[in-house]
Amino acid sequence: MQGILTTGCEPPIPWIGGKTILLPVIKRIIPERKNKFLDVFGGGGSVSLSGKYAPLQIYNDYNPHLANFMRILKSRSEELIDKLTGAYNSDGTLNENFERTFFINSRDSFNACSNVFHKGDTWEKLFDANLKIQLKAASLAEKEHAWSIVLDAWRLYKERENDPELIDAVLFFYLMKCSYSATGTSWACKAVNRESMVRLINEASRMMQGITVENKDCIELIKLHDDPSTFVYCDPPYYMAEALYNGVPLFGDAKHIELHDTLLECKSDVLLSYNECPFIDELYSESKWYKMRLSRPHSMVLHRGSGAVYNEFLIANYDIYKLYNGDGQLTFLELFDDFNEKGRIIL
């Protein structure tokens, strides 16, 4: 058997830097017979949710909203669905207006969620944010419209006071699902299918039952679990793209170097995903590293024209080419069905 081919599910939320398009390659080069699978920068969960890789699987992300969402997904998925679809009233009775979901008035709901999520740390901040919405309204109709958004924001704020973990997960899901490129900050005009949303949440919840969720610093987590029987997968913020990730301290040069130095000494099998650039190429220049180069469509700039590509690395401290080839009998230069003449996989 070559690589891990077990069936998983799609992630329920989009995420910047998600690895869905790279999964056919990643799954093929994950070593078998490991006791522990460590997804250090779990993100939207595309890798963790894609299969059963070891008896103990750990999803980790330093973003507290992501970690909270995954815990709610694992333990309270029915309540999450109820809040998103409007299936039940607060007293537990079935909502007669079931079809009026969060996503009917997408932009208005997005603005209400955004105000509470980004500016609802205190009552005063939320009051100022809601006041700005009202002051922008000119006509009576605009004022009535603005007031409905403000009322939604106040309702969500009060609900979050009573159940902060669940409502934070609801707000986070909504902002990821309805924002441009999953930034959580700017609304994107796109349809959200309720049946698909519920299916993805239910499938991901079933997968999460066998996964432990952590919210730790990457270095702390790696050192805690480093062992020859552990597989460590790292998908850190890509170099010079770190500012795209909200809610966590900036992952700067010093942190990239600290991660490299930690992984260099690891007893575990280690696999990294990175953008292909001189800084990372030079940082991981030791002879122990195997580097596989890939090119994929550049999803964030495709609206500017077709043909845009993004170059990435898969870097490992074990022979990923042998695993990719399966039986290890062919040489690298004989793999022309997968690699182009420059040794690059084109996805």
Short mmCIF file of C-alpha atoms in Angstrom, two decimals:
data_model
loop_
_atom_site.label_atom_id
_atom_site.label_comp_id
_atom_site.label_asym_id
_atom_site.label_seq_id
_atom_site.Cartn_x
_atom_site.Cartn_y
_atom_site.Cartn_z
CA MET A 1 0.00 0.00 0.00
CA GLN A 2 1.41 3.41 -0.95
CA GLY A 3 0.61 6.33 1.29
CA ILE A 4 -2.59 6.82 3.26
CA LEU A 5 -5.75 6.38 1.19
CA THR A 6 -8.46 6.27 3.85
CA THR A 7 -11.66 8.17 3.19
CA GLY A 8 -12.37 11.39 5.05
CA CYS A 9 -14.55 14.41 4.34
CA GLU A 10 -14.38 17.99 3.10
CA PRO A 11 -13.76 20.79 5.60
CA PRO A 12 -16.99 22.65 6.53
CA ILE A 13 -15.34 26.09 6.26
CA PRO A 14 -13.01 27.64 3.70
CA TRP A 15 -9.64 28.78 5.00
CA ILE A 16 -6.74 30.81 3.62
CA GLY A 17 -4.04 28.37 2.55
CA GLY A 18 -6.29 25.30 2.75
CA LYS A 19 -4.62 22.16 1.40
CA THR A 20 -7.55 20.53 -0.39
CA ILE A 21 -5.93 20.79 -3.82
CA LEU A 22 -2.65 19.27 -2.51
CA LEU A 23 -4.31 16.36 -0.68
CA PRO A 24 -3.78 13.75 -3.43
CA VAL A 25 -0.02 14.31 -3.10
CA ILE A 26 0.09 14.81 0.68
CA LYS A 27 -1.89 11.65 1.44
CA ARG A 28 0.38 9.66 -0.86
CA ILE A 29 3.54 10.60 1.07
CA ILE A 30 2.32 10.26 4.67
CA PRO A 31 4.09 7.25 6.22
CA GLU A 32 2.02 4.42 7.65
CA ARG A 33 2.19 2.60 10.97
CA LYS A 34 2.60 5.68 13.13
CA ASN A 35 1.01 5.85 16.57
CA LYS A 36 0.34 9.57 16.50
CA PHE A 37 -0.56 12.10 13.79
CA LEU A 38 0.09 15.73 14.68
CA ASP A 39 -1.51 18.47 12.52
CA VAL A 40 0.35 21.44 14.00
CA PHE A 41 -1.25 24.26 11.96
CA GLY A 42 -4.66 22.68 11.47
CA GLY A 43 -6.44 25.66 9.89
CA GLY A 44 -9.76 24.75 8.30
CA GLY A 45 -9.05 21.05 8.85
CA SER A 46 -8.57 19.94 5.24
CA VAL A 47 -5.77 17.52 6.22
CA SER A 48 -7.04 16.38 9.63
CA LEU A 49 -10.51 15.67 8.23
CA SER A 50 -9.22 13.89 5.12
CA GLY A 51 -8.57 10.49 6.69
CA LYS A 52 -7.60 8.31 9.62
CA TYR A 53 -3.80 8.45 9.79
CA ALA A 54 -2.96 7.07 13.23
CA PRO A 55 -4.67 5.73 16.38
CA LEU A 56 -4.17 9.15 17.99
CA GLN A 57 -4.78 12.21 15.84
CA ILE A 58 -4.30 15.75 17.12
CA TYR A 59 -5.60 18.89 15.45
CA ASN A 60 -3.94 22.08 16.67
CA ASP A 61 -4.22 25.75 15.80
CA TYR A 62 -3.03 28.81 17.68
CA ASN A 63 -6.08 30.77 16.54
CA PRO A 64 -8.50 30.43 19.49
CA HIS A 65 -11.57 30.89 17.25
CA LEU A 66 -10.50 28.00 15.03
CA ALA A 67 -9.79 25.72 17.99
CA ASN A 68 -13.12 26.65 19.57
CA PHE A 69 -14.96 26.02 16.30
CA MET A 70 -13.42 22.55 16.01
CA ARG A 71 -14.38 21.72 19.61
CA ILE A 72 -17.97 22.86 18.99
CA LEU A 73 -17.98 20.89 15.73
CA LYS A 74 -16.92 17.80 17.67
CA SER A 75 -19.18 18.09 20.70
CA ARG A 76 -22.13 20.38 19.84
CA SER A 77 -22.71 20.08 16.10
CA GLU A 78 -26.51 19.80 16.42
CA GLU A 79 -26.69 23.05 18.37
CA LEU A 80 -24.40 24.71 15.83
CA ILE A 81 -26.69 23.63 12.99
CA ASP A 82 -29.75 24.82 14.88
CA LYS A 83 -28.26 28.27 15.37
CA LEU A 84 -27.23 28.53 11.71
CA THR A 85 -30.45 27.24 10.16
CA GLY A 86 -32.94 28.69 12.62
CA ALA A 87 -34.57 25.28 13.08
CA TYR A 88 -35.42 25.83 16.75
CA ASN A 89 -36.46 28.73 18.94
CA SER A 90 -34.54 29.63 22.11
CA ASP A 91 -37.06 27.65 24.22
CA GLY A 92 -36.42 24.50 22.17
CA THR A 93 -39.67 24.60 20.15
CA LEU A 94 -39.58 24.08 16.38
CA ASN A 95 -39.41 27.36 14.49
CA GLU A 96 -42.47 27.75 12.25
CA ASN A 97 -40.47 30.10 10.02
CA PHE A 98 -37.81 27.42 9.49
CA GLU A 99 -36.83 28.58 5.99
CA ARG A 100 -35.78 32.00 7.29
CA THR A 101 -32.16 31.09 7.97
CA PHE A 102 -29.09 33.15 8.70
CA PHE A 103 -28.25 33.11 5.00
CA ILE A 104 -31.45 34.62 3.58
CA ASN A 105 -30.24 38.20 4.11
CA SER A 106 -26.58 37.36 3.77
CA ARG A 107 -25.02 40.82 3.72
CA ASP A 108 -27.10 42.16 6.61
CA SER A 109 -26.35 39.09 8.73
CA PHE A 110 -22.68 39.34 7.79
CA ASN A 111 -22.54 42.95 9.00
CA ALA A 112 -24.25 42.07 12.27
CA CYS A 113 -21.94 39.08 12.84
CA SER A 114 -18.88 41.11 11.90
CA ASN A 115 -19.70 43.87 14.39
CA VAL A 116 -20.11 41.40 17.25
CA PHE A 117 -17.12 39.22 16.30
CA HIS A 118 -14.62 42.00 15.58
CA LYS A 119 -15.93 44.86 17.73
CA GLY A 120 -17.93 43.22 20.47
CA ASP A 121 -15.19 42.83 23.07
CA THR A 122 -17.01 45.43 25.17
CA TRP A 123 -20.47 46.94 25.15
CA GLU A 124 -18.94 50.35 24.40
CA LYS A 125 -17.11 49.17 21.25
CA LEU A 126 -20.21 47.45 19.92
CA PHE A 127 -22.33 50.53 20.68
CA ASP A 128 -19.94 52.70 18.63
CA ALA A 129 -19.93 50.21 15.73
CA ASN A 130 -23.73 50.02 15.67
CA LEU A 131 -24.02 53.79 15.94
CA LYS A 132 -21.90 54.17 12.80
CA ILE A 133 -24.30 51.91 10.89
CA GLN A 134 -27.24 54.07 11.91
CA LEU A 135 -25.51 57.39 11.19
CA LYS A 136 -24.74 56.30 7.61
CA ALA A 137 -28.45 55.88 6.90
CA ALA A 138 -30.08 58.88 5.19
CA SER A 139 -33.67 58.10 4.22
CA LEU A 140 -36.32 56.63 6.51
CA ALA A 141 -36.14 53.30 4.65
CA GLU A 142 -32.35 53.21 5.11
CA LYS A 143 -32.73 53.99 8.82
CA GLU A 144 -35.23 51.14 9.24
CA HIS A 145 -32.85 48.81 7.39
CA ALA A 146 -29.90 49.91 9.52
CA TRP A 147 -31.94 49.44 12.68
CA SER A 148 -32.72 45.82 11.77
CA ILE A 149 -28.97 45.11 11.46
CA VAL A 150 -28.32 46.78 14.82
CA LEU A 151 -31.04 44.69 16.49
CA ASP A 152 -29.50 41.51 15.08
CA ALA A 153 -26.10 42.54 16.41
CA TRP A 154 -27.49 43.24 19.90
CA ARG A 155 -29.30 39.89 19.89
CA LEU A 156 -26.10 38.03 18.97
CA TYR A 157 -24.14 39.97 21.58
CA LYS A 158 -26.58 38.95 24.33
CA GLU A 159 -26.63 35.33 23.13
CA ARG A 160 -22.84 35.26 23.22
CA GLU A 161 -22.87 36.44 26.84
CA ASN A 162 -25.02 33.42 27.73
CA ASP A 163 -23.10 30.84 25.63
CA PRO A 164 -19.78 32.34 24.44
CA GLU A 165 -18.27 29.17 22.92
CA LEU A 166 -21.29 28.25 20.79
CA ILE A 167 -22.05 31.77 19.55
CA ASP A 168 -18.36 32.43 18.80
CA ALA A 169 -18.43 29.29 16.62
CA VAL A 170 -21.60 30.50 14.89
CA LEU A 171 -20.12 33.94 14.18
CA PHE A 172 -16.81 32.45 13.03
CA PHE A 173 -18.52 29.98 10.70
CA TYR A 174 -20.69 32.69 9.18
CA LEU A 175 -17.80 35.08 8.57
CA MET A 176 -15.62 32.38 6.99
CA LYS A 177 -18.45 31.07 4.81
CA CYS A 178 -19.59 34.47 3.54
CA SER A 179 -16.37 36.49 3.29
CA TYR A 180 -14.09 37.05 0.32
CA SER A 181 -11.26 34.47 0.26
CA ALA A 182 -12.16 33.41 3.83
CA THR A 183 -10.63 36.56 5.31
CA GLY A 184 -13.60 37.05 7.65
CA THR A 185 -13.55 40.79 7.05
CA SER A 186 -15.16 41.60 3.69
CA TRP A 187 -18.50 40.23 2.51
CA ALA A 188 -18.51 38.20 -0.70
CA CYS A 189 -21.63 37.98 -2.83
CA LYS A 190 -21.97 34.20 -3.09
CA ALA A 191 -24.67 31.64 -2.49
CA VAL A 192 -24.61 29.34 0.54
CA ASN A 193 -26.53 26.10 0.15
CA ARG A 194 -28.24 25.14 3.42
CA GLU A 195 -28.39 21.39 2.69
CA SER A 196 -24.71 21.29 1.72
CA MET A 197 -23.79 23.29 4.83
CA VAL A 198 -25.61 20.88 7.14
CA ARG A 199 -24.10 17.84 5.39
CA LEU A 200 -20.55 19.19 5.69
CA ILE A 201 -20.98 19.99 9.38
CA ASN A 202 -22.41 16.54 10.13
CA GLU A 203 -19.68 14.71 8.20
CA ALA A 204 -16.91 16.78 9.81
CA SER A 205 -18.41 16.23 13.26
CA ARG A 206 -18.26 12.45 12.75
CA MET A 207 -14.60 12.68 11.69
CA MET A 208 -13.77 14.90 14.67
CA GLN A 209 -14.92 12.24 17.14
CA GLY A 210 -11.55 10.52 16.70
CA ILE A 211 -9.47 13.71 16.83
CA THR A 212 -8.13 15.62 19.83
CA VAL A 213 -8.29 19.43 19.56
CA GLU A 214 -5.49 21.61 20.93
CA ASN A 215 -4.82 25.36 21.00
CA LYS A 216 -1.07 25.54 21.63
CA ASP A 217 2.00 27.31 20.27
CA CYS A 218 3.52 25.23 17.48
CA ILE A 219 6.93 24.82 19.14
CA GLU A 220 5.44 23.78 22.46
CA LEU A 221 3.21 21.20 20.77
CA ILE A 222 5.99 19.68 18.63
CA LYS A 223 8.38 19.33 21.56
CA LEU A 224 5.63 17.82 23.71
CA HIS A 225 4.85 15.02 21.23
CA ASP A 226 8.18 14.48 19.44
CA ASP A 227 8.86 10.75 19.21
CA PRO A 228 9.94 8.24 16.50
CA SER A 229 6.39 6.85 16.46
CA THR A 230 4.88 10.31 15.73
CA PHE A 231 4.20 11.93 12.36
CA VAL A 232 4.30 15.74 12.36
CA TYR A 233 2.59 17.71 9.60
CA CYS A 234 3.24 21.47 9.52
CA ASP A 235 1.44 23.96 7.31
CA PRO A 236 2.70 27.26 8.78
CA PRO A 237 1.68 30.70 7.48
CA TYR A 238 3.45 31.09 4.16
CA TYR A 239 6.43 33.40 4.02
CA MET A 240 5.46 37.03 3.30
CA ALA A 241 1.77 36.06 3.52
CA GLU A 242 1.62 35.93 7.33
CA ALA A 243 -0.46 39.12 7.63
CA LEU A 244 -3.43 37.41 5.97
CA TYR A 245 -4.17 35.51 9.19
CA ASN A 246 -6.22 37.42 11.75
CA GLY A 247 -6.55 36.68 15.44
CA VAL A 248 -2.96 35.50 16.09
CA PRO A 249 0.42 37.23 16.51
CA LEU A 250 2.33 37.80 13.28
CA PHE A 251 4.35 34.72 12.32
CA GLY A 252 7.57 36.56 11.38
CA ASP A 253 11.09 35.55 10.28
CA ALA A 254 12.17 34.66 13.81
CA LYS A 255 9.28 32.22 14.21
CA HIS A 256 9.98 30.58 10.82
CA ILE A 257 13.58 30.09 11.94
CA GLU A 258 12.54 28.77 15.37
CA LEU A 259 10.21 26.27 13.68
CA HIS A 260 13.03 25.12 11.37
CA ASP A 261 15.46 24.71 14.26
CA THR A 262 12.91 22.68 16.22
CA LEU A 263 12.03 20.41 13.30
CA LEU A 264 15.70 19.91 12.42
CA GLU A 265 16.19 18.11 15.75
CA CYS A 266 12.95 16.14 15.64
CA LYS A 267 12.90 12.38 16.13
CA SER A 268 9.49 12.31 14.42
CA ASP A 269 8.89 12.02 10.70
CA VAL A 270 8.19 15.59 9.59
CA LEU A 271 6.37 16.95 6.53
CA LEU A 272 5.95 20.67 5.79
CA SER A 273 3.98 22.68 3.25
CA TYR A 274 5.51 26.01 2.24
CA ASN A 275 5.48 28.53 -0.55
CA GLU A 276 8.48 28.19 -2.84
CA CYS A 277 10.74 31.18 -2.20
CA PRO A 278 14.48 31.83 -1.65
CA PHE A 279 14.08 32.38 2.11
CA ILE A 280 12.48 28.97 2.73
CA ASP A 281 14.72 27.24 0.17
CA GLU A 282 17.82 28.49 2.00
CA LEU A 283 16.37 27.92 5.47
CA TYR A 284 15.76 24.23 4.73
CA SER A 285 19.07 23.70 2.94
CA GLU A 286 20.47 20.87 5.09
CA SER A 287 21.08 17.58 3.30
CA LYS A 288 18.52 15.74 5.45
CA TRP A 289 15.58 17.53 3.78
CA TYR A 290 13.75 16.13 0.75
CA LYS A 291 11.97 18.79 -1.31
CA MET A 292 9.11 18.18 -3.73
CA ARG A 293 8.10 21.14 -5.90
CA LEU A 294 4.52 21.66 -7.05
CA SER A 295 2.58 24.21 -9.07
CA ARG A 296 -1.16 24.73 -8.68
CA PRO A 297 -3.74 27.28 -9.89
CA HIS A 298 -3.50 30.51 -7.89
CA SER A 299 -7.04 30.69 -6.49
CA MET A 300 -6.72 34.22 -5.07
CA VAL A 301 -5.85 35.85 -8.40
CA LEU A 302 -7.78 33.75 -10.93
CA HIS A 303 -10.32 36.56 -11.33
CA ARG A 304 -7.56 38.59 -12.99
CA GLY A 305 -7.17 36.05 -15.76
CA SER A 306 -6.59 32.36 -16.38
CA GLY A 307 -3.21 30.69 -16.10
CA ALA A 308 -2.04 32.18 -12.80
CA VAL A 309 -0.06 29.58 -10.83
CA TYR A 310 1.38 29.32 -7.33
CA ASN A 311 4.59 27.40 -6.60
CA GLU A 312 4.87 25.40 -3.39
CA PHE A 313 7.22 23.04 -1.54
CA LEU A 314 6.57 19.83 0.28
CA ILE A 315 9.60 19.41 2.55
CA ALA A 316 10.30 16.29 4.63
CA ASN A 317 13.02 14.67 6.73
CA TYR A 318 12.27 11.27 5.12
CA ASP A 319 12.23 10.00 1.52
CA ILE A 320 8.93 11.30 0.17
CA TYR A 321 9.85 10.29 -3.40
CA LYS A 322 10.04 6.65 -2.38
CA LEU A 323 6.57 6.86 -0.83
CA TYR A 324 5.19 8.79 -3.78
CA ASN A 325 6.49 6.12 -6.14
CA GLY A 326 4.92 3.37 -4.06
CA ASP A 327 7.31 0.45 -4.38
CA GLY A 328 10.41 2.61 -4.72
CA GLN A 329 11.65 0.71 -7.77
CA LEU A 330 11.60 3.55 -10.29
CA THR A 331 14.12 6.36 -10.27
CA PHE A 332 13.12 10.01 -9.94
CA LEU A 333 13.78 10.64 -13.65
CA GLU A 334 11.42 7.83 -14.65
CA LEU A 335 8.39 9.45 -13.01
CA PHE A 336 7.48 11.52 -16.06
CA ASP A 337 3.81 10.66 -15.75
CA ASP A 338 3.65 12.83 -12.61
CA PHE A 339 6.64 15.20 -12.92
CA ASN A 340 7.45 17.60 -15.74
CA GLU A 341 10.92 17.87 -17.26
CA LYS A 342 12.01 20.18 -14.41
CA GLY A 343 10.98 17.73 -11.70
CA ARG A 344 7.84 19.66 -10.74
CA ILE A 345 4.34 18.27 -10.13
CA ILE A 346 1.71 20.32 -11.97
CA LEU A 347 -1.70 20.18 -10.28
#
